[in-house]
Coordinates of C-alpha atoms and ligand atoms in Angstrom, one line a residue:
Chain A
M1 CA -41.1 34.1 -45.4
N2 CA -39.6 36.7 -47.7
K3 CA -36.6 38.1 -45.9
L4 CA -36.0 41.0 -48.1
I5 CA -35.8 44.6 -47.0
E6 CA -36.8 46.6 -50.1
V7 CA -36.3 50.3 -50.5
E8 CA -38.4 51.6 -53.4
Q9 CA -37.8 55.1 -54.9
V10 CA -37.3 56.6 -51.5
S11 CA -36.7 60.3 -51.1
F12 CA -36.1 62.0 -47.8
A13 CA -35.5 65.6 -46.7
Y14 CA -35.0 66.9 -43.1
E15 CA -35.9 70.4 -44.4
P16 CA -38.4 70.9 -47.2
G17 CA -36.8 71.0 -50.6
M18 CA -33.4 69.8 -49.4
N19 CA -33.3 66.1 -50.4
V20 CA -30.7 64.0 -48.6
L21 CA -31.9 60.9 -50.5
N22 CA -33.4 61.1 -53.9
Q23 CA -35.5 58.3 -55.3
L24 CA -33.2 55.7 -53.9
S25 CA -33.9 52.0 -54.6
I26 CA -32.1 49.0 -53.1
A27 CA -32.9 45.7 -51.6
F28 CA -31.1 44.0 -48.7
A29 CA -31.0 40.2 -48.5
P30 CA -29.4 37.8 -46.0
G31 CA -25.6 38.2 -46.0
V32 CA -23.2 41.1 -45.1
T33 CA -23.5 44.3 -47.0
A34 CA -21.3 47.4 -46.4
V35 CA -22.7 50.8 -47.2
L36 CA -20.0 53.3 -47.9
G37 CA -19.9 57.0 -48.7
E38 CA -18.8 60.5 -47.7
N39 CA -19.6 62.1 -44.4
G40 CA -23.1 63.5 -44.9
A41 CA -23.9 61.3 -47.8
G42 CA -27.1 60.0 -46.1
K43 CA -26.0 56.6 -44.8
T44 CA -27.3 57.0 -41.3
T45 CA -30.5 58.6 -42.7
L46 CA -31.1 55.6 -44.9
M47 CA -30.7 53.3 -42.0
K48 CA -33.1 55.3 -39.8
L49 CA -35.6 55.0 -42.6
L50 CA -35.2 51.2 -42.7
K51 CA -35.7 51.1 -38.9
G52 CA -38.8 53.3 -39.1
L53 CA -37.3 56.1 -37.1
L54 CA -37.8 58.5 -40.0
K55 CA -40.6 58.4 -42.6
P56 CA -39.9 58.7 -46.3
T57 CA -40.9 61.9 -48.0
A58 CA -41.7 59.8 -51.0
G59 CA -41.5 56.2 -52.0
R60 CA -41.8 53.2 -49.7
I61 CA -39.9 50.6 -47.7
K62 CA -41.1 47.0 -47.4
I63 CA -40.0 44.4 -44.9
G64 CA -40.9 40.9 -45.8
G65 CA -43.0 42.2 -48.7
R66 CA -45.1 44.4 -46.4
D67 CA -45.0 48.2 -46.4
T68 CA -43.4 49.5 -43.1
R69 CA -46.3 51.9 -42.7
Q70 CA -48.4 48.9 -41.7
Y71 CA -46.0 47.9 -38.9
S72 CA -45.9 49.2 -35.4
A73 CA -42.6 50.3 -33.9
A74 CA -42.4 47.1 -31.8
E75 CA -43.0 45.0 -34.9
I76 CA -40.2 46.7 -36.8
A77 CA -38.0 46.2 -33.7
R78 CA -38.5 42.5 -33.9
H79 CA -37.4 42.5 -37.5
V80 CA -34.8 45.2 -37.7
G81 CA -32.2 46.1 -35.0
M82 CA -30.0 49.1 -35.3
I83 CA -26.8 49.9 -33.5
F84 CA -26.4 53.6 -33.4
Q85 CA -23.3 55.5 -34.7
N86 CA -23.3 57.4 -31.4
P87 CA -23.9 54.8 -28.6
D88 CA -24.9 57.6 -26.2
E89 CA -28.1 58.1 -28.3
Q90 CA -28.9 54.5 -27.5
I91 CA -27.8 53.8 -23.9
F92 CA -29.9 55.1 -21.0
K93 CA -29.9 52.5 -18.3
S94 CA -27.6 52.7 -15.3
S95 CA -26.2 49.2 -15.5
V96 CA -24.8 47.4 -18.5
L97 CA -26.9 44.3 -17.9
D98 CA -30.1 46.3 -17.5
E99 CA -29.3 48.1 -20.7
V100 CA -28.7 44.9 -22.7
M101 CA -31.9 43.3 -21.2
F102 CA -34.1 46.3 -22.0
G103 CA -34.6 45.6 -25.7
P104 CA -35.4 42.0 -25.3
L105 CA -38.0 42.8 -22.5
Q106 CA -39.5 45.4 -24.7
I107 CA -40.2 43.0 -27.5
G108 CA -41.8 40.5 -25.2
Q109 CA -39.1 38.1 -24.1
S110 CA -39.5 36.7 -20.6
P111 CA -37.2 38.1 -18.0
A112 CA -35.3 34.7 -17.8
E113 CA -34.9 34.6 -21.6
A114 CA -33.9 38.2 -21.8
K115 CA -31.2 37.7 -19.1
E116 CA -29.9 34.6 -20.8
R117 CA -29.6 36.3 -24.1
A118 CA -28.1 39.4 -22.6
L119 CA -25.4 37.5 -20.8
A120 CA -24.6 35.6 -24.0
A121 CA -24.4 38.9 -26.0
L122 CA -22.2 40.5 -23.3
A123 CA -19.8 37.5 -23.4
A124 CA -19.6 37.7 -27.2
L125 CA -18.4 41.3 -26.9
D126 CA -15.9 40.8 -24.1
L127 CA -18.2 42.7 -21.6
S128 CA -19.0 40.0 -19.1
D129 CA -16.8 41.5 -16.3
V130 CA -18.5 44.9 -16.5
E131 CA -22.2 43.8 -16.5
K132 CA -22.9 45.5 -13.2
E133 CA -21.2 48.8 -14.1
N134 CA -22.7 52.0 -15.3
P135 CA -22.2 52.3 -19.1
Y136 CA -21.2 55.9 -18.6
D137 CA -18.3 54.9 -16.4
L138 CA -16.9 52.8 -19.2
S139 CA -15.0 53.9 -22.3
Y140 CA -16.6 55.1 -25.5
A141 CA -15.3 51.9 -27.2
A142 CA -17.0 49.8 -24.5
R143 CA -20.3 51.7 -24.9
K144 CA -20.1 51.1 -28.6
R145 CA -19.9 47.3 -27.9
I146 CA -22.7 47.6 -25.4
G147 CA -24.8 49.0 -28.2
I148 CA -24.0 46.0 -30.3
A149 CA -24.8 43.6 -27.4
S150 CA -28.2 45.1 -26.8
I151 CA -29.2 44.5 -30.4
L152 CA -27.8 41.0 -30.5
A153 CA -29.8 40.1 -27.4
M154 CA -33.0 41.0 -29.3
N155 CA -32.1 38.5 -32.0
P156 CA -33.7 40.4 -35.0
E157 CA -33.7 39.1 -38.6
A158 CA -31.8 42.1 -39.8
I159 CA -29.1 44.0 -38.0
I160 CA -27.8 47.4 -39.0
F161 CA -24.4 48.4 -37.6
D162 CA -23.8 52.1 -38.0
E163 CA -20.0 52.4 -37.9
P164 CA -19.3 49.6 -35.5
T165 CA -15.6 50.0 -35.7
I166 CA -15.4 53.4 -34.1
A167 CA -12.8 53.5 -31.3
Q168 CA -12.2 49.8 -31.4
D169 CA -8.8 48.3 -31.1
Q170 CA -7.6 45.2 -33.0
Q171 CA -9.2 42.8 -30.7
G172 CA -12.5 44.7 -30.8
L173 CA -12.4 44.8 -34.6
R174 CA -11.8 41.0 -34.8
R175 CA -14.7 40.4 -32.4
I176 CA -17.1 42.5 -34.3
G177 CA -16.0 41.0 -37.6
Q178 CA -16.5 37.6 -36.2
I179 CA -20.0 38.4 -34.9
M180 CA -21.0 39.7 -38.4
S181 CA -19.8 36.5 -39.9
E182 CA -21.7 34.4 -37.4
L183 CA -24.9 36.4 -38.0
K184 CA -24.4 35.7 -41.7
A185 CA -24.0 32.0 -41.1
E186 CA -27.3 32.1 -39.1
G187 CA -29.0 33.5 -42.2
K188 CA -29.4 37.1 -41.0
T189 CA -29.3 40.2 -43.0
V190 CA -26.4 42.3 -41.8
I191 CA -25.9 45.9 -43.0
A192 CA -22.8 47.8 -41.9
I193 CA -22.0 51.4 -42.5
L194 CA -18.2 51.7 -42.5
H195 CA -15.4 54.1 -43.1
D196 CA -12.8 51.4 -42.5
M197 CA -12.2 50.0 -46.0
E198 CA -10.0 47.1 -44.9
F199 CA -12.7 46.0 -42.5
A200 CA -15.4 46.3 -45.3
A201 CA -13.2 44.3 -47.7
R202 CA -12.5 41.6 -45.2
Y203 CA -16.0 41.0 -43.7
C204 CA -18.5 42.1 -46.3
E205 CA -19.5 40.3 -49.5
R206 CA -21.4 43.2 -51.0
I207 CA -20.3 46.8 -51.2
V208 CA -22.8 49.6 -51.8
L209 CA -21.6 53.1 -52.6
L210 CA -23.9 56.0 -51.7
A211 CA -23.5 59.4 -53.3
R212 CA -25.7 62.3 -54.4
G213 CA -28.6 60.8 -52.6
G214 CA -28.6 57.5 -54.4
V215 CA -26.7 54.2 -54.9
I216 CA -23.9 54.7 -57.5
A217 CA -22.4 51.2 -57.2
D218 CA -23.4 47.8 -55.8
G219 CA -21.3 44.7 -56.1
P220 CA -18.7 42.4 -54.6
P221 CA -15.6 44.0 -53.0
A222 CA -13.2 42.9 -55.8
L223 CA -15.4 44.6 -58.4
V224 CA -16.3 47.8 -56.6
F225 CA -12.9 48.5 -55.1
A226 CA -11.3 48.1 -58.5
N227 CA -13.3 50.9 -60.0
D228 CA -11.5 54.2 -59.3
D229 CA -14.2 56.2 -60.9
W230 CA -16.9 54.9 -58.6
L231 CA -14.7 55.3 -55.6
R232 CA -13.9 58.9 -56.5
Q233 CA -17.6 59.7 -56.9
A234 CA -18.4 58.3 -53.5
G235 CA -15.3 60.0 -51.9
V236 CA -13.9 56.7 -50.6
K237 CA -10.6 55.0 -51.1
A238 CA -9.7 51.5 -52.1
P239 CA -8.3 49.3 -49.2
G240 CA -4.6 49.5 -48.8
L241 CA -4.0 46.0 -50.3
V242 CA -6.0 46.9 -53.4
R243 CA -3.9 50.0 -53.9
L244 CA -0.7 48.0 -53.4
G245 CA -1.8 45.4 -55.9
Q246 CA -2.7 48.0 -58.4
A247 CA 0.6 49.7 -58.0
L248 CA 2.5 46.4 -58.5
Q249 CA 0.2 45.7 -61.5
L250 CA -1.2 42.5 -60.1
S251 CA -4.1 41.3 -62.2
Q252 CA -6.1 40.1 -59.3
T253 CA -7.8 42.4 -56.7
T254 CA -7.0 41.0 -53.3
V255 CA -8.4 42.0 -50.0
T256 CA -6.6 39.9 -47.4
V257 CA -2.9 39.7 -46.6
E258 CA -2.9 35.9 -47.4
Q259 CA -4.6 36.5 -50.8
F260 CA -2.2 39.3 -51.6
S261 CA 0.9 37.2 -50.8
Q262 CA -0.5 34.3 -52.8
A263 CA -1.2 36.5 -55.8
F264 CA 2.2 38.2 -55.6
R265 CA 4.0 34.8 -55.5
T266 CA 2.0 33.4 -58.4
E267 CA 2.1 36.4 -60.6
K268 CA 5.5 37.9 -59.8
L269 CA 7.6 35.1 -58.5
R270 CA 5.9 32.4 -60.6
A271 CA 5.6 30.1 -57.7
D272 CA 2.7 28.7 -55.8
Chain B
M1 CA 8.3 71.1 -24.3
I2 CA 6.5 68.5 -22.4
R3 CA 8.2 66.5 -19.7
M4 CA 6.7 63.7 -17.7
Q5 CA 8.7 62.3 -14.9
Q6 CA 7.9 59.0 -13.0
F7 CA 4.3 59.9 -13.6
T8 CA 1.8 57.5 -12.1
Y9 CA -2.0 58.1 -11.9
R10 CA -4.9 56.1 -10.7
Y11 CA -8.5 57.2 -11.2
S12 CA -10.2 57.1 -7.8
E13 CA -12.7 54.4 -8.7
M14 CA -10.1 52.2 -10.4
A15 CA -8.1 49.4 -8.8
R16 CA -4.9 49.7 -10.9
P17 CA -3.2 52.8 -12.2
A18 CA -4.3 54.0 -15.6
L19 CA -0.7 55.2 -16.2
E20 CA 2.4 53.9 -14.4
G21 CA 6.0 55.2 -14.3
I22 CA 5.7 57.3 -17.4
N23 CA 8.9 59.1 -18.4
L24 CA 8.7 61.1 -21.5
V25 CA 10.2 64.2 -23.1
I26 CA 8.5 65.7 -26.1
E27 CA 10.5 68.5 -27.9
P28 CA 8.8 71.4 -29.7
G29 CA 7.8 70.4 -33.2
E30 CA 7.7 66.7 -32.7
C31 CA 4.8 64.8 -34.2
I32 CA 4.2 61.7 -32.0
G33 CA 1.7 58.9 -32.5
L34 CA 0.3 57.2 -29.5
L35 CA -0.7 53.6 -30.0
G36 CA -2.3 50.9 -27.8
S37 CA -5.4 48.8 -27.3
N38 CA -8.6 50.1 -25.6
G39 CA -7.8 51.0 -22.0
A40 CA -4.1 51.2 -22.6
G41 CA -4.0 54.8 -21.2
K42 CA -3.8 57.0 -24.4
T43 CA -6.7 59.3 -23.4
T44 CA -5.4 59.5 -19.8
L45 CA -1.9 60.5 -21.1
C46 CA -3.5 63.4 -23.1
Y47 CA -5.6 64.4 -20.1
A48 CA -2.5 64.6 -17.9
I49 CA -0.7 66.8 -20.4
M50 CA -3.8 69.0 -20.8
G51 CA -4.1 69.4 -17.0
L52 CA -7.5 67.8 -16.8
I53 CA -5.6 65.5 -14.5
P54 CA -5.4 66.6 -11.7
H55 CA -7.6 69.7 -12.1
F56 CA -10.7 67.9 -13.3
F57 CA -10.3 64.2 -12.5
Q58 CA -9.9 62.9 -9.0
G59 CA -7.4 60.2 -8.1
D60 CA -3.9 59.3 -6.8
L61 CA -1.0 60.9 -8.6
T62 CA 2.7 60.7 -8.2
G63 CA 5.5 62.2 -10.3
E64 CA 5.1 65.3 -12.4
V65 CA 4.1 66.7 -15.8
R66 CA 5.6 69.9 -17.0
V67 CA 4.6 71.9 -20.0
N68 CA 7.1 74.6 -21.1
N69 CA 8.8 74.0 -17.8
Q70 CA 5.7 74.8 -15.7
P71 CA 4.2 72.1 -13.5
V72 CA 0.8 71.4 -14.9
A73 CA -0.6 70.7 -11.4
K74 CA 0.1 74.3 -10.4
M75 CA -1.2 76.0 -13.6
D76 CA -4.9 76.9 -14.0
L77 CA -6.8 75.3 -16.9
A78 CA -7.5 78.7 -18.6
A79 CA -3.8 79.5 -18.8
M80 CA -3.1 75.9 -20.0
S81 CA -5.7 76.2 -22.8
R82 CA -3.7 79.0 -24.4
Q83 CA -0.8 76.6 -24.9
V84 CA -2.4 73.2 -25.3
G85 CA -5.4 72.3 -27.3
M86 CA -7.1 68.9 -27.2
V87 CA -9.5 67.3 -29.7
L88 CA -11.6 64.9 -27.6
Q89 CA -12.3 61.3 -28.6
N90 CA -16.0 61.9 -28.4
A91 CA -16.8 64.9 -30.6
A92 CA -20.2 65.5 -28.9
N93 CA -18.3 66.4 -25.7
Q94 CA -16.4 69.2 -27.5
L95 CA -19.5 71.2 -28.2
S96 CA -20.0 74.3 -26.0
G97 CA -23.7 73.7 -25.6
T98 CA -24.4 77.4 -26.1
K99 CA -24.0 78.1 -29.8
M100 CA -26.6 77.5 -32.5
T101 CA -24.5 77.6 -35.7
V102 CA -21.4 75.8 -36.8
E103 CA -19.4 79.0 -37.3
E104 CA -20.3 80.4 -33.9
E105 CA -19.3 77.1 -32.3
I106 CA -15.9 77.2 -34.0
A107 CA -15.5 80.9 -32.9
F108 CA -16.5 80.1 -29.3
G109 CA -13.0 79.3 -27.9
L110 CA -11.5 82.4 -29.6
E111 CA -14.0 84.7 -27.8
N112 CA -11.9 84.4 -24.7
F113 CA -8.6 85.1 -26.5
A114 CA -9.2 88.9 -27.0
I115 CA -8.3 89.1 -30.6
A116 CA -9.6 91.5 -33.3
Q117 CA -12.9 90.7 -35.0
E118 CA -11.1 90.6 -38.4
E119 CA -8.6 88.1 -37.4
M120 CA -11.3 86.0 -35.7
R121 CA -13.3 85.9 -38.9
E122 CA -10.2 84.9 -40.9
R123 CA -9.3 82.1 -38.6
V124 CA -12.8 80.7 -38.5
D125 CA -12.9 80.8 -42.3
W126 CA -9.6 79.0 -42.5
A127 CA -10.7 76.3 -40.1
L128 CA -14.0 75.8 -41.9
E129 CA -12.1 75.6 -45.2
I130 CA -9.4 73.1 -44.2
L131 CA -12.0 70.8 -42.7
G132 CA -14.3 71.0 -45.7
I133 CA -17.3 72.3 -43.7
A134 CA -17.6 75.8 -45.1
G135 CA -20.9 74.7 -46.8
I136 CA -22.5 73.9 -43.4
R137 CA -21.3 77.0 -41.5
K138 CA -24.8 78.2 -40.8
R139 CA -26.2 74.8 -39.8
N140 CA -27.2 73.8 -36.3
P141 CA -24.3 71.8 -34.8
Y142 CA -26.8 69.4 -33.1
Q143 CA -28.2 68.3 -36.5
L144 CA -25.1 67.1 -38.2
S145 CA -24.0 63.7 -39.3
G146 CA -21.4 62.1 -37.1
G147 CA -18.5 62.9 -39.4
Q148 CA -19.6 66.5 -39.9
L149 CA -19.7 66.9 -36.1
Q150 CA -16.2 65.4 -35.7
R151 CA -15.0 67.9 -38.3
V152 CA -16.5 70.8 -36.3
A153 CA -14.8 69.5 -33.2
I154 CA -11.4 69.4 -34.9
A155 CA -12.0 72.9 -36.4
S156 CA -12.9 74.3 -33.0
V157 CA -9.5 73.4 -31.6
L158 CA -7.3 74.1 -34.7
V159 CA -8.8 77.6 -34.8
L160 CA -7.1 78.3 -31.5
K161 CA -3.7 77.5 -33.1
P162 CA -2.3 76.0 -29.9
Q163 CA 1.5 75.5 -29.7
I164 CA 0.8 72.0 -28.5
L165 CA -1.9 70.0 -30.1
L166 CA -3.3 66.7 -28.6
L167 CA -5.7 64.7 -30.8
D168 CA -7.5 61.7 -29.4
E169 CA -8.7 59.5 -32.3
P170 CA -9.6 62.6 -34.3
T171 CA -10.6 60.8 -37.5
S172 CA -12.6 57.9 -36.1
Q173 CA -15.8 59.0 -37.9
L174 CA -14.3 60.6 -40.9
D175 CA -14.5 59.3 -44.5
P176 CA -11.2 58.3 -46.1
K177 CA -10.9 61.6 -47.9
G178 CA -11.6 63.6 -44.8
T179 CA -9.0 61.6 -42.9
E180 CA -6.4 62.3 -45.6
E181 CA -7.2 66.0 -45.4
V182 CA -6.9 66.1 -41.6
Y183 CA -3.4 64.5 -41.9
Q184 CA -2.5 66.9 -44.6
V185 CA -3.3 69.8 -42.2
L186 CA -1.3 68.1 -39.4
R187 CA 1.7 67.8 -41.7
Q188 CA 1.4 71.5 -42.5
L189 CA 1.1 72.4 -38.7
R190 CA 4.2 70.3 -38.0
K191 CA 6.2 72.3 -40.5
E192 CA 5.0 75.4 -38.7
G193 CA 6.6 74.1 -35.5
I194 CA 3.5 72.9 -33.7
T195 CA 4.0 70.0 -31.3
I196 CA 1.5 67.2 -32.1
L197 CA 0.5 64.2 -30.1
L198 CA -2.0 61.8 -31.8
A199 CA -3.7 58.9 -30.2
E200 CA -4.8 56.8 -33.1
H201 CA -5.7 53.3 -34.3
K202 CA -5.0 54.1 -37.9
V203 CA -1.4 53.0 -38.1
E204 CA -1.2 53.6 -41.8
M205 CA -1.8 57.3 -41.2
L206 CA 0.7 57.5 -38.3
A207 CA 3.4 55.8 -40.4
Q208 CA 3.1 58.7 -42.9
C209 CA 2.9 61.5 -40.5
C210 CA 4.9 60.9 -37.3
T211 CA 8.5 61.3 -36.4
R212 CA 8.1 59.0 -33.4
L213 CA 5.7 56.4 -32.1
I214 CA 4.9 55.5 -28.5
V215 CA 3.1 52.2 -27.6
L216 CA 1.2 52.1 -24.3
N217 CA 0.0 48.8 -22.8
E218 CA -1.8 48.6 -19.5
G219 CA -0.6 52.1 -18.6
K220 CA 3.1 51.5 -19.3
I221 CA 5.3 52.5 -22.2
M222 CA 6.2 49.4 -24.2
A223 CA 8.1 51.2 -27.0
D224 CA 9.1 54.7 -27.8
A225 CA 11.1 54.9 -31.0
S226 CA 11.0 55.7 -34.7
P227 CA 7.9 54.6 -36.7
H228 CA 10.1 52.0 -38.5
A229 CA 11.4 50.5 -35.3
V230 CA 8.0 50.4 -33.6
L231 CA 5.9 49.1 -36.5
G232 CA 8.5 46.5 -37.4
H233 CA 8.9 45.3 -33.9
P234 CA 8.1 41.5 -33.4
S235 CA 6.3 42.2 -30.1
L236 CA 3.8 44.7 -31.7
P237 CA 0.9 42.2 -31.7
D238 CA 1.5 41.3 -28.0
W239 CA 0.9 45.0 -27.3
G240 CA -2.5 44.8 -29.0
V241 CA -1.4 46.7 -32.1
E242 CA -1.2 45.6 -35.7
A243 CA 1.4 46.7 -38.2
P244 CA 0.2 48.7 -41.2
V245 CA -1.4 46.4 -43.8
F246 CA 1.5 47.2 -46.2
T247 CA 4.0 46.0 -43.7
Q248 CA 2.0 42.8 -43.1
A249 CA 1.8 42.2 -46.9
Y250 CA 5.6 42.7 -47.2
Q251 CA 6.2 40.3 -44.3
A252 CA 3.9 37.7 -45.7
V253 CA 5.8 37.7 -49.1
V254 CA 9.4 38.2 -48.0
Q255 CA 9.4 36.7 -44.5
P256 CA 12.2 39.1 -43.5
H257 CA 14.7 38.0 -40.9
H258 CA 14.6 39.4 -37.4
G259 CA 15.8 43.0 -37.2
E260 CA 15.4 43.9 -40.9
K261 CA 14.0 47.3 -41.5
V262 CA 10.5 46.7 -43.0
P263 CA 8.5 49.1 -45.1
I264 CA 5.7 50.9 -43.4
T265 CA 4.1 53.1 -46.0
L266 CA 2.5 52.2 -49.4
R267 CA 5.3 53.9 -51.3
E268 CA 8.1 52.1 -49.4
T269 CA 6.3 48.8 -49.8
I270 CA 5.9 49.1 -53.6
E271 CA 9.6 49.9 -53.9
R272 CA 10.7 47.1 -51.6
L273 CA 8.5 44.5 -53.3
N274 CA 9.7 45.6 -56.7
Q275 CA 13.3 45.2 -55.5
Y276 CA 12.5 41.8 -54.1
E277 CA 11.0 40.6 -57.3
Q278 CA 14.0 41.8 -59.3
A279 CA 16.4 40.1 -56.8
Y280 CA 14.4 36.9 -56.9
R281 CA 14.5 36.7 -60.7
G282 CA 18.1 37.9 -61.1
Ligands
LIG1 N1 -31.6 65.8 -37.5 C1 -31.2 66.4 -38.7 N2 -31.7 67.6 -39.1 C2 -31.3 68.2 -40.2 N3 -30.3 67.7 -41.0 C3 -29.8 66.5 -40.7 C4 -30.2 65.8 -39.5 N4 -29.4 64.7 -39.4 C5 -28.6 64.6 -40.5 N5 -28.8 65.7 -41.2 C6 -28.1 66.0 -42.5 O1 -28.5 65.0 -43.5 C7 -27.3 64.7 -44.3 C8 -27.1 63.2 -44.2 O2 -26.7 62.9 -42.8 P1 -26.4 61.4 -42.4 O3 -26.3 61.4 -40.9 O4 -27.4 60.5 -42.9 O5 -25.0 61.2 -43.1 P2 -24.0 60.0 -43.0 O6 -23.8 59.5 -44.4 O7 -24.4 59.0 -42.0 O8 -22.6 60.7 -42.6 P3 -21.4 60.3 -41.6 O9 -20.5 59.4 -42.4 O10 -20.8 61.6 -41.2 O11 -22.1 59.6 -40.4 C9 -26.2 65.6 -43.8 O12 -26.1 66.7 -44.6 C10 -26.6 66.0 -42.4 O13 -26.1 67.2 -42.0
LIG2 N1 -12.9 58.9 -16.1 C1 -12.5 57.7 -15.7 N2 -12.7 57.2 -14.5 C2 -12.2 56.0 -14.1 N3 -11.4 55.2 -14.9 C3 -11.1 55.7 -16.1 C4 -11.6 56.9 -16.6 N4 -11.2 57.1 -17.8 C5 -10.4 56.0 -18.1 N5 -10.4 55.1 -17.1 C6 -9.7 53.9 -17.0 O1 -8.3 54.2 -17.2 C7 -7.7 53.2 -18.1 C8 -7.0 53.9 -19.3 O2 -8.1 54.4 -20.1 P1 -7.9 55.4 -21.3 O3 -6.9 56.4 -21.0 O4 -9.3 55.9 -21.7 O5 -7.3 54.4 -22.4 P2 -7.3 54.5 -24.0 O6 -7.6 55.9 -24.3 O7 -6.0 54.0 -24.4 O8 -8.4 53.6 -24.5 C9 -8.8 52.2 -18.4 O9 -8.6 51.1 -17.6 C10 -10.0 52.9 -18.2 O10 -11.1 52.1 -17.8
LIG3 MG1 -23.7 58.4 -40.2
LIG4 MG1 -9.1 56.7 -25.5

C-alpha cells in the first residue's frame, strides 16, 4: 500500500480571513522528519489537520492515496497517531495502564492484546513501575511519556510527536530518540515537532522549516542547518555543533560530537 | 536573601523525601541554575522557597526556609507573593481562569498590588514587548499555541517585578529565538539586582547566564559551585546531567586531563579549540 501522507495546497484559518496555513503542500514518507518553526508558526495546526482533528479551509489531505474526508475518525486513528504537545489534553483515565490501553481498545484490539501492547509501551518509556498510579499524581515529564506510550500501543503507521522532548531529562531524551529510531527501522512514518535543534539534528533525517504559513525549506539536516537565511526566516537556530563548526571554518557540517571531533581532527590537525 | 537549613521534606503520599538535608544560602542578585534529572527535586525546591510548601502541599517537613530572614512557614502566601514570583513548569497552571484576553491575564496579578492605572499599563506593555507577544494582546489566552501560552505565563510573573524570581523550566516550549530573548531579559534583571533561581535542562543557556549552578539528585545537593566547576565535573553524567554540547566537543577533541578548566560556552570553546590547534601545529 501507498504509505504517503500528502498535504495538497492546504489552507487553514481558525478565524475567517486569518490564514494560519496558506496553500501548504508537503508529503510525509516513512522515516523521521522534524518540523521546525517559530512559536505560532502553525506546526501543531498542521498536525491536527493530518490527524483529522481540524478540517482544511481549502485543499486536501490524502492518506495512502485516499482523501481523509472519506475516512472515519477511527480509521484515521488506525493510520495516524498523535502525541499532543500538552499531555493534559490527551490523558483522562485515572490509572496509567487504563490510559495506555484506552486507544488500543478503541481501535478494536482485544483486551488481552491491548494489555500486552500497553505493558510493552510502558516498559519502553520507563513507566512500568507506575502503571497503577493516577497520571495526574505523576510529573509533567512522566505524563508526556504516558502520552507517547498510549500512541505506541495503538501501533499506527504514522506517528506524530508534538514536542516530545518537553520537560525530559537526558535519560528521557535518549529513550524518546531511541524509540523514534526503532519506529523508523520498522518502516513507520515519524513526524516530530521540535524546538530542540540538537535532538532534531541527531534523530531526524529530514528537516522541514515552516514559516509564513508554508514550507520554506525541506532537506537533510546538514543542508538545512547550514543555510542561515532559511534558519533566520523560520526563526530557528542551527544546533550548537553546527555553529561551532562554522566559527572554526570547518568545511563539513557535523551534528554529533563524534562527527565534530573527527572533522576537527582531519581538517585542523591533519590526522585521522 | 534565601536561607535553607537542614531542610527535609516528604510529600505525604511519597515513601522517600523529595528533598533531604538541603543547606543553601542565596544572596541578593545571584543568578543560580538548578540542574538535575526528572524527579530530582528542582520543582520541590522552588515550591519550598515560594512557600507552597508547607502552605499548600501536605507532608513531613524538618528544618527551615527563610526569605529575607522571615521563616516561610510563618508567612502568608499573599505577603510572600510580593517578594517571590514563580513561573510554573506547566504554563496552563499559571492562568487565572478568569480573564479573557492576554493583556488582562498579564495585568491580573498587579490588580492586588494597589498601583496606579498608568503604571499598570506601562508594566503590562513592557512585559508584552519583552516577550514578543504585543501582537496577541487582545487574543483569548485559551486559544494560543503552546509557546505563546508559555510566553504569557512568563510575562504574568515578570510584570510583578518580584525581588526574587523562580523559574521552573521556563523556556521548555519556546522557539530558539524566544529562548534567547528570555535569557536576555534575565541577564538584564540580574543587573538590576533581582535574585534568580532557574530550574532548567538547557545547560547551554545556564552556562551563559548563571553565576552559580546547583545539581540535585534524588533530593540531595550533589554540587554547588561555579558553572565551570560543575559543568566540567567528571561525575556530571552520574547525576543525570549532560555537559553543554560545546564542552563535550572540546573534551572529545582535546581529552583534557582531570581538573582542567574546560570551556562551557560557544565563545570559550572557539577560543580554546583555536589555541589547541595552534599549539598542536607549533
Ligand atoms: N483554538 C484556536 N483558536 C484560534 N487560534 C488558534 C487556536 N489554536 C492555535 N491558534 C493560533 O494559530 C496559530 C498557530 O498555532 P499552532 O498551535 O499551530 O502553532 P505552533 O507552531 O504549534 O506553535 P508552538 O511552537 O508555540 O507550539 C497561532 O497564532 C495560534 O495562536
Ligand atoms: N505533588 C506531589 N505529590 C507527591 N509527590 C510529588 C509531588 N510533586 C513531586 N513529587 C515527587 O517529589 C520528587 C521530586 O519531584 P520534583 O520536585 O517535581 O522534581 P523535578 O522538578 O526535579 O523533576 C519526585 O519523586 C516526585 O515524584
Ligand atoms: Mg505547537
Ligand atoms: Mg520539575
